[in-house]
PDB file of C-alpha atoms in Angstrom:
ATOM      1  CA  UNK R   1      78.046  69.337 103.729  1.00 96.00           C
ATOM      2  CA  UNK R   2      74.407  70.343 103.535  1.00 97.00           C
ATOM      3  CA  UNK R   3      73.641  73.692 105.154  1.00 97.00           C
ATOM      4  CA  UNK R   4      70.310  74.984 106.488  1.00 95.00           C
ATOM      5  CA  UNK R   5      70.985  78.472 105.081  1.00 95.00           C
ATOM      6  CA  UNK R   6      72.874  80.027 102.203  1.00 95.00           C
ATOM      7  CA  UNK R   7      76.538  80.310 103.157  1.00 95.00           C
ATOM      8  CA  UNK R   8      79.793  80.048 101.269  1.00 94.00           C
ATOM      9  CA  UNK R   9      83.382  78.933 101.635  1.00 94.00           C
ATOM     10  CA  UNK R  10      84.457  82.530 102.185  1.00 94.00           C
ATOM     11  CA  UNK R  11      82.695  82.400 105.570  1.00 94.00           C
ATOM     12  CA  UNK R  12      85.024  79.601 106.657  1.00 95.00           C
ATOM     13  CA  UNK R  13      88.148  81.700 106.057  1.00 94.00           C
ATOM     14  CA  UNK R  14      88.282  83.353 109.505  1.00 95.00           C
ATOM     15  CA  UNK R  15      87.903  79.923 111.137  1.00 94.00           C
ATOM     16  CA  UNK R  16      90.481  78.209 108.915  1.00 95.00           C
ATOM     17  CA  UNK R  17      93.110  80.965 108.943  1.00 95.00           C
ATOM     18  CA  UNK R  18      93.874  80.240 112.588  1.00 93.00           C
ATOM     19  CA  UNK R  19      95.446  76.855 111.763  1.00 93.00           C
ATOM     20  CA  UNK R  20      95.653  76.598 107.966  1.00 93.00           C
ATOM     21  CA  UNK R  21      97.327  78.242 105.002  1.00 93.00           C
ATOM     22  CA  UNK R  22      94.313  79.386 102.954  1.00 95.00           C
ATOM     23  CA  UNK R  23      93.852  80.711  99.433  1.00 93.00           C
ATOM     24  CA  UNK R  24      90.483  81.799  98.012  1.00 92.00           C
ATOM     25  CA  UNK R  25      89.949  81.284  94.288  1.00 89.00           C
ATOM     26  CA  UNK R  26      86.594  81.795  92.520  1.00 89.00           C
ATOM     27  CA  UNK R  27      84.542  81.072  95.646  1.00 88.00           C
ATOM     28  CA  UNK R  28      86.572  77.987  96.595  1.00 94.00           C
ATOM     29  CA  UNK R  29      88.966  77.852  99.528  1.00 95.00           C
ATOM     30  CA  UNK R  30      92.117  75.795  98.968  1.00 94.00           C
ATOM     31  CA  UNK R  31      93.989  75.155 102.191  1.00 93.00           C
ATOM     32  CA  UNK R  32      96.658  73.130 103.922  1.00 91.00           C
ATOM     33  CA  UNK R  33      96.465  72.361 107.621  1.00 90.00           C
ATOM     34  CA  UNK R  34      99.595  73.522 109.446  1.00 89.00           C
ATOM     35  CA  UNK R  35      98.375  72.866 113.029  1.00 91.00           C
ATOM     36  CA  UNK R  36      95.957  69.926 113.446  1.00 90.00           C
ATOM     37  CA  UNK R  37      95.322  70.530 117.169  1.00 93.00           C
ATOM     38  CA  UNK R  38      92.044  72.503 116.605  1.00 93.00           C
ATOM     39  CA  UNK R  39      90.754  69.337 114.918  1.00 92.00           C
ATOM     40  CA  UNK R  40      91.644  67.239 117.959  1.00 91.00           C
ATOM     41  CA  UNK R  41      94.613  65.626 116.197  1.00 90.00           C
ATOM     42  CA  UNK R  42      98.265  65.529 117.208  1.00 89.00           C
ATOM     43  CA  UNK R  43      99.602  65.141 113.690  1.00 85.00           C
ATOM     44  CA  UNK R  44      98.389  64.672 110.151  1.00 81.00           C
ATOM     45  CA  UNK R  45     100.973  62.117 109.061  1.00 76.00           C
ATOM     46  CA  UNK R  46     101.518  63.962 105.788  1.00 70.00           C
ATOM     47  CA  UNK R  47      97.815  64.629 105.108  1.00 67.00           C
ATOM     48  CA  UNK R  48      96.381  68.083 105.043  1.00 71.00           C
ATOM     49  CA  UNK R  49      95.611  69.527 101.582  1.00 87.00           C
ATOM     50  CA  UNK R  50      91.901  70.285 101.073  1.00 93.00           C
ATOM     51  CA  UNK R  51      89.352  72.362  99.181  1.00 95.00           C
ATOM     52  CA  UNK R  52      85.992  73.777 100.212  1.00 96.00           C
ATOM     53  CA  UNK R  53      83.536  75.214  97.716  1.00 96.00           C
ATOM     54  CA  UNK R  54      79.957  75.408  96.499  1.00 96.00           C
ATOM     55  CA  UNK R  55      78.170  72.273  95.356  1.00 95.00           C
ATOM     56  CA  UNK R  56      74.793  71.840  93.696  1.00 94.00           C
ATOM     57  CA  UNK R  57      71.807  70.184  95.345  1.00 95.00           C
ATOM     58  CA  UNK R  58      69.892  69.967  92.037  1.00 93.00           C
ATOM     59  CA  UNK R  59      70.254  66.184  91.664  1.00 91.00           C
ATOM     60  CA  UNK R  60      68.695  65.750  95.117  1.00 93.00           C
ATOM     61  CA  UNK R  61      65.885  68.292  94.820  1.00 91.00           C
ATOM     62  CA  UNK R  62      63.922  66.286  92.263  1.00 88.00           C
ATOM     63  CA  UNK R  63      63.326  63.596  94.933  1.00 91.00           C
ATOM     64  CA  UNK R  64      62.827  66.015  97.809  1.00 90.00           C
ATOM     65  CA  UNK R  65      64.393  65.491 101.215  1.00 91.00           C
ATOM     66  CA  UNK R  66      62.180  62.883 102.898  1.00 84.00           C
ATOM     67  CA  UNK R  67      62.621  62.570 106.647  1.00 84.00           C
ATOM     68  CA  UNK R  68      64.677  65.743 107.077  1.00 87.00           C
ATOM     69  CA  UNK R  69      63.476  68.184 109.734  1.00 85.00           C
ATOM     70  CA  UNK R  70      65.176  71.037 107.891  1.00 87.00           C
ATOM     71  CA  UNK R  71      65.826  70.398 104.209  1.00 92.00           C
ATOM     72  CA  UNK R  72      69.176  71.790 103.088  1.00 96.00           C
ATOM     73  CA  UNK R  73      69.240  75.146 101.333  1.00 95.00           C
ATOM     74  CA  UNK R  74      72.791  74.983  99.984  1.00 96.00           C
ATOM     75  CA  UNK R  75      75.787  72.665  99.924  1.00 97.00           C
ATOM     76  CA  UNK R  76      79.528  73.028 100.348  1.00 97.00           C
ATOM     77  CA  UNK R  77      81.797  70.301  99.059  1.00 95.00           C
ATOM     78  CA  UNK R  78      84.888  69.387 101.048  1.00 94.00           C
ATOM     79  CA  UNK R  79      87.567  67.658  98.996  1.00 92.00           C
ATOM     80  CA  UNK R  80      90.787  65.940 100.049  1.00 87.00           C
ATOM     81  CA  UNK R  81      93.639  65.816  97.556  1.00 84.00           C
ATOM     82  CA  UNK R  82      94.892  62.381  98.670  1.00 81.00           C
ATOM     83  CA  UNK R  83      93.335  59.137  99.897  1.00 79.00           C
ATOM     84  CA  UNK R  84      95.603  57.391 102.399  1.00 76.00           C
ATOM     85  CA  UNK R  85      94.658  56.350 105.962  1.00 75.00           C
ATOM     86  CA  UNK R  86      95.949  59.640 107.405  1.00 78.00           C
ATOM     87  CA  UNK R  87      93.940  61.540 104.808  1.00 80.00           C
ATOM     88  CA  UNK R  88      90.748  59.710 105.815  1.00 82.00           C
ATOM     89  CA  UNK R  89      91.235  60.592 109.471  1.00 84.00           C
ATOM     90  CA  UNK R  90      92.186  64.247 108.844  1.00 87.00           C
ATOM     91  CA  UNK R  91      89.336  64.651 106.338  1.00 90.00           C
ATOM     92  CA  UNK R  92      86.790  63.227 108.787  1.00 92.00           C
ATOM     93  CA  UNK R  93      87.915  65.478 111.642  1.00 93.00           C
ATOM     94  CA  UNK R  94      87.933  68.504 109.364  1.00 94.00           C
ATOM     95  CA  UNK R  95      84.437  67.662 108.078  1.00 95.00           C
ATOM     96  CA  UNK R  96      83.171  67.390 111.662  1.00 97.00           C
ATOM     97  CA  UNK R  97      84.866  70.649 112.663  1.00 96.00           C
ATOM     98  CA  UNK R  98      83.362  72.542 109.702  1.00 97.00           C
ATOM     99  CA  UNK R  99      79.938  70.899 110.073  1.00 97.00           C
ATOM    100  CA  UNK R 100      79.790  72.112 113.672  1.00 97.00           C
ATOM    101  CA  UNK R 101      80.483  75.683 112.602  1.00 96.00           C
ATOM    102  CA  UNK R 102      78.079  75.627 109.634  1.00 97.00           C
ATOM    103  CA  UNK R 103      75.368  73.633 111.501  1.00 96.00           C
ATOM    104  CA  UNK R 104      75.569  71.228 108.574  1.00 97.00           C
ATOM    105  CA  UNK R 105      74.655  67.656 107.777  1.00 96.00           C
ATOM    106  CA  UNK R 106      77.302  65.514 106.127  1.00 95.00           C
ATOM    107  CA  UNK R 107      76.722  63.966 102.692  1.00 93.00           C
ATOM    108  CA  UNK R 108      79.009  60.932 102.692  1.00 89.00           C
ATOM    109  CA  UNK R 109      78.730  60.593  98.879  1.00 81.00           C
ATOM    110  CA  UNK R 110      79.706  56.919  98.979  1.00 74.00           C
ATOM    111  CA  UNK R 111      77.804  54.016 100.465  1.00 75.00           C
ATOM    112  CA  UNK R 112      78.873  53.361 104.042  1.00 84.00           C
ATOM    113  CA  UNK R 113      79.678  49.862 105.328  1.00 84.00           C
ATOM    114  CA  UNK R 114      76.945  47.962 107.169  1.00 83.00           C
ATOM    115  CA  UNK R 115      78.572  48.412 110.619  1.00 83.00           C
ATOM    116  CA  UNK R 116      78.476  52.208 110.186  1.00 87.00           C
ATOM    117  CA  UNK R 117      74.702  52.385 109.805  1.00 85.00           C
ATOM    118  CA  UNK R 118      74.221  51.023 113.335  1.00 90.00           C
ATOM    119  CA  UNK R 119      76.123  53.842 115.059  1.00 95.00           C
ATOM    120  CA  UNK R 120      74.551  56.595 117.205  1.00 95.00           C
ATOM    121  CA  UNK R 121      73.239  59.739 115.570  1.00 95.00           C
ATOM    122  CA  UNK R 122      71.007  60.147 112.550  1.00 93.00           C
ATOM    123  CA  UNK R 123      71.853  58.642 109.191  1.00 92.00           C
ATOM    124  CA  UNK R 124      69.499  58.724 106.228  1.00 91.00           C
ATOM    125  CA  UNK R 125      69.553  57.385 102.716  1.00 90.00           C
ATOM    126  CA  UNK R 126      68.945  60.194 100.258  1.00 91.00           C
ATOM    127  CA  UNK R 127      67.982  59.557  96.639  1.00 92.00           C
ATOM    128  CA  UNK R 128      69.477  61.626  93.847  1.00 91.00           C
ATOM    129  CA  UNK R 129      69.030  61.729  90.101  1.00 90.00           C
ATOM    130  CA  UNK R 130      71.575  60.304  87.690  1.00 90.00           C
ATOM    131  CA  UNK R 131      72.506  61.863  84.373  1.00 87.00           C
ATOM    132  CA  UNK R 132      70.396  60.169  81.721  1.00 87.00           C
ATOM    133  CA  UNK R 133      67.682  59.207  84.215  1.00 86.00           C
ATOM    134  CA  UNK R 134      67.412  56.832  87.124  1.00 89.00           C
ATOM    135  CA  UNK R 135      68.419  57.345  90.695  1.00 91.00           C
ATOM    136  CA  UNK R 136      71.001  56.318  93.251  1.00 91.00           C
ATOM    137  CA  UNK R 137      71.397  56.754  97.007  1.00 90.00           C
ATOM    138  CA  UNK R 138      73.886  58.482  99.281  1.00 90.00           C
ATOM    139  CA  UNK R 139      74.076  58.492 103.054  1.00 91.00           C
ATOM    140  CA  UNK R 140      73.567  61.794 104.870  1.00 94.00           C
ATOM    141  CA  UNK R 141      74.364  61.944 108.574  1.00 94.00           C
ATOM    142  CA  UNK R 142      74.431  64.371 111.438  1.00 95.00           C
ATOM    143  CA  UNK R 143      77.463  65.419 113.464  1.00 96.00           C
ATOM    144  CA  UNK R 144      76.755  62.875 116.216  1.00 97.00           C
ATOM    145  CA  UNK R 145      76.908  60.109 113.624  1.00 96.00           C
ATOM    146  CA  UNK R 146      80.165  61.394 112.116  1.00 96.00           C
ATOM    147  CA  UNK R 147      81.771  61.660 115.574  1.00 97.00           C
ATOM    148  CA  UNK R 148      80.806  58.029 116.305  1.00 96.00           C
ATOM    149  CA  UNK R 149      82.041  56.880 112.884  1.00 94.00           C
ATOM    150  CA  UNK R 150      85.385  58.637 113.478  1.00 93.00           C
ATOM    151  CA  UNK R 151      85.830  56.519 116.638  1.00 93.00           C
ATOM    152  CA  UNK R 152      85.009  53.251 114.842  1.00 92.00           C
ATOM    153  CA  UNK R 153      88.014  50.983 114.070  1.00 88.00           C
ATOM    154  CA  UNK R 154      86.924  50.543 110.430  1.00 85.00           C
ATOM    155  CA  UNK R 155      86.435  54.263 109.798  1.00 86.00           C
ATOM    156  CA  UNK R 156      87.053  55.485 106.274  1.00 81.00           C
ATOM    157  CA  UNK R 157      85.758  58.512 104.432  1.00 75.00           C
ATOM    158  CA  UNK R 158      87.753  59.259 101.310  1.00 55.00           C
ATOM    159  CA  UNK R 159      87.642  56.704  98.503  1.00 50.00           C
TER     160      UNK R 159
END
């Protein structure tokens, strides 16, 4: 998630503690969801172990942030510890829930399928630098886009 101001995982603790078991370790929050209802889900189907912590924007800064009204100031990485269908769904809902609270954009890391890029909301391709030179692209979307992608029958997030 790309944030418009400097914030950290520790700021998510009061939000997460209401429905998760949370442990803070070196600026990273490790947590398991015990009640998925705040995320708009009835169950997690076995999913629910995640991490939230600081990420670097350095690889992106060298190319700037073309087309962004507010370039990000900092980033928080959200990680899922598994990659099954239930994990994709839980991860997506959790990312949306946190992005709403942090007023964040979502860095999808992987390339999205063609049908996803036609959904409502804003989605941009963002260049970033590769180790050893060169560049690659990621998709960065707003919360409206992520909400629409979550409703799509071919939704996936975690690879």
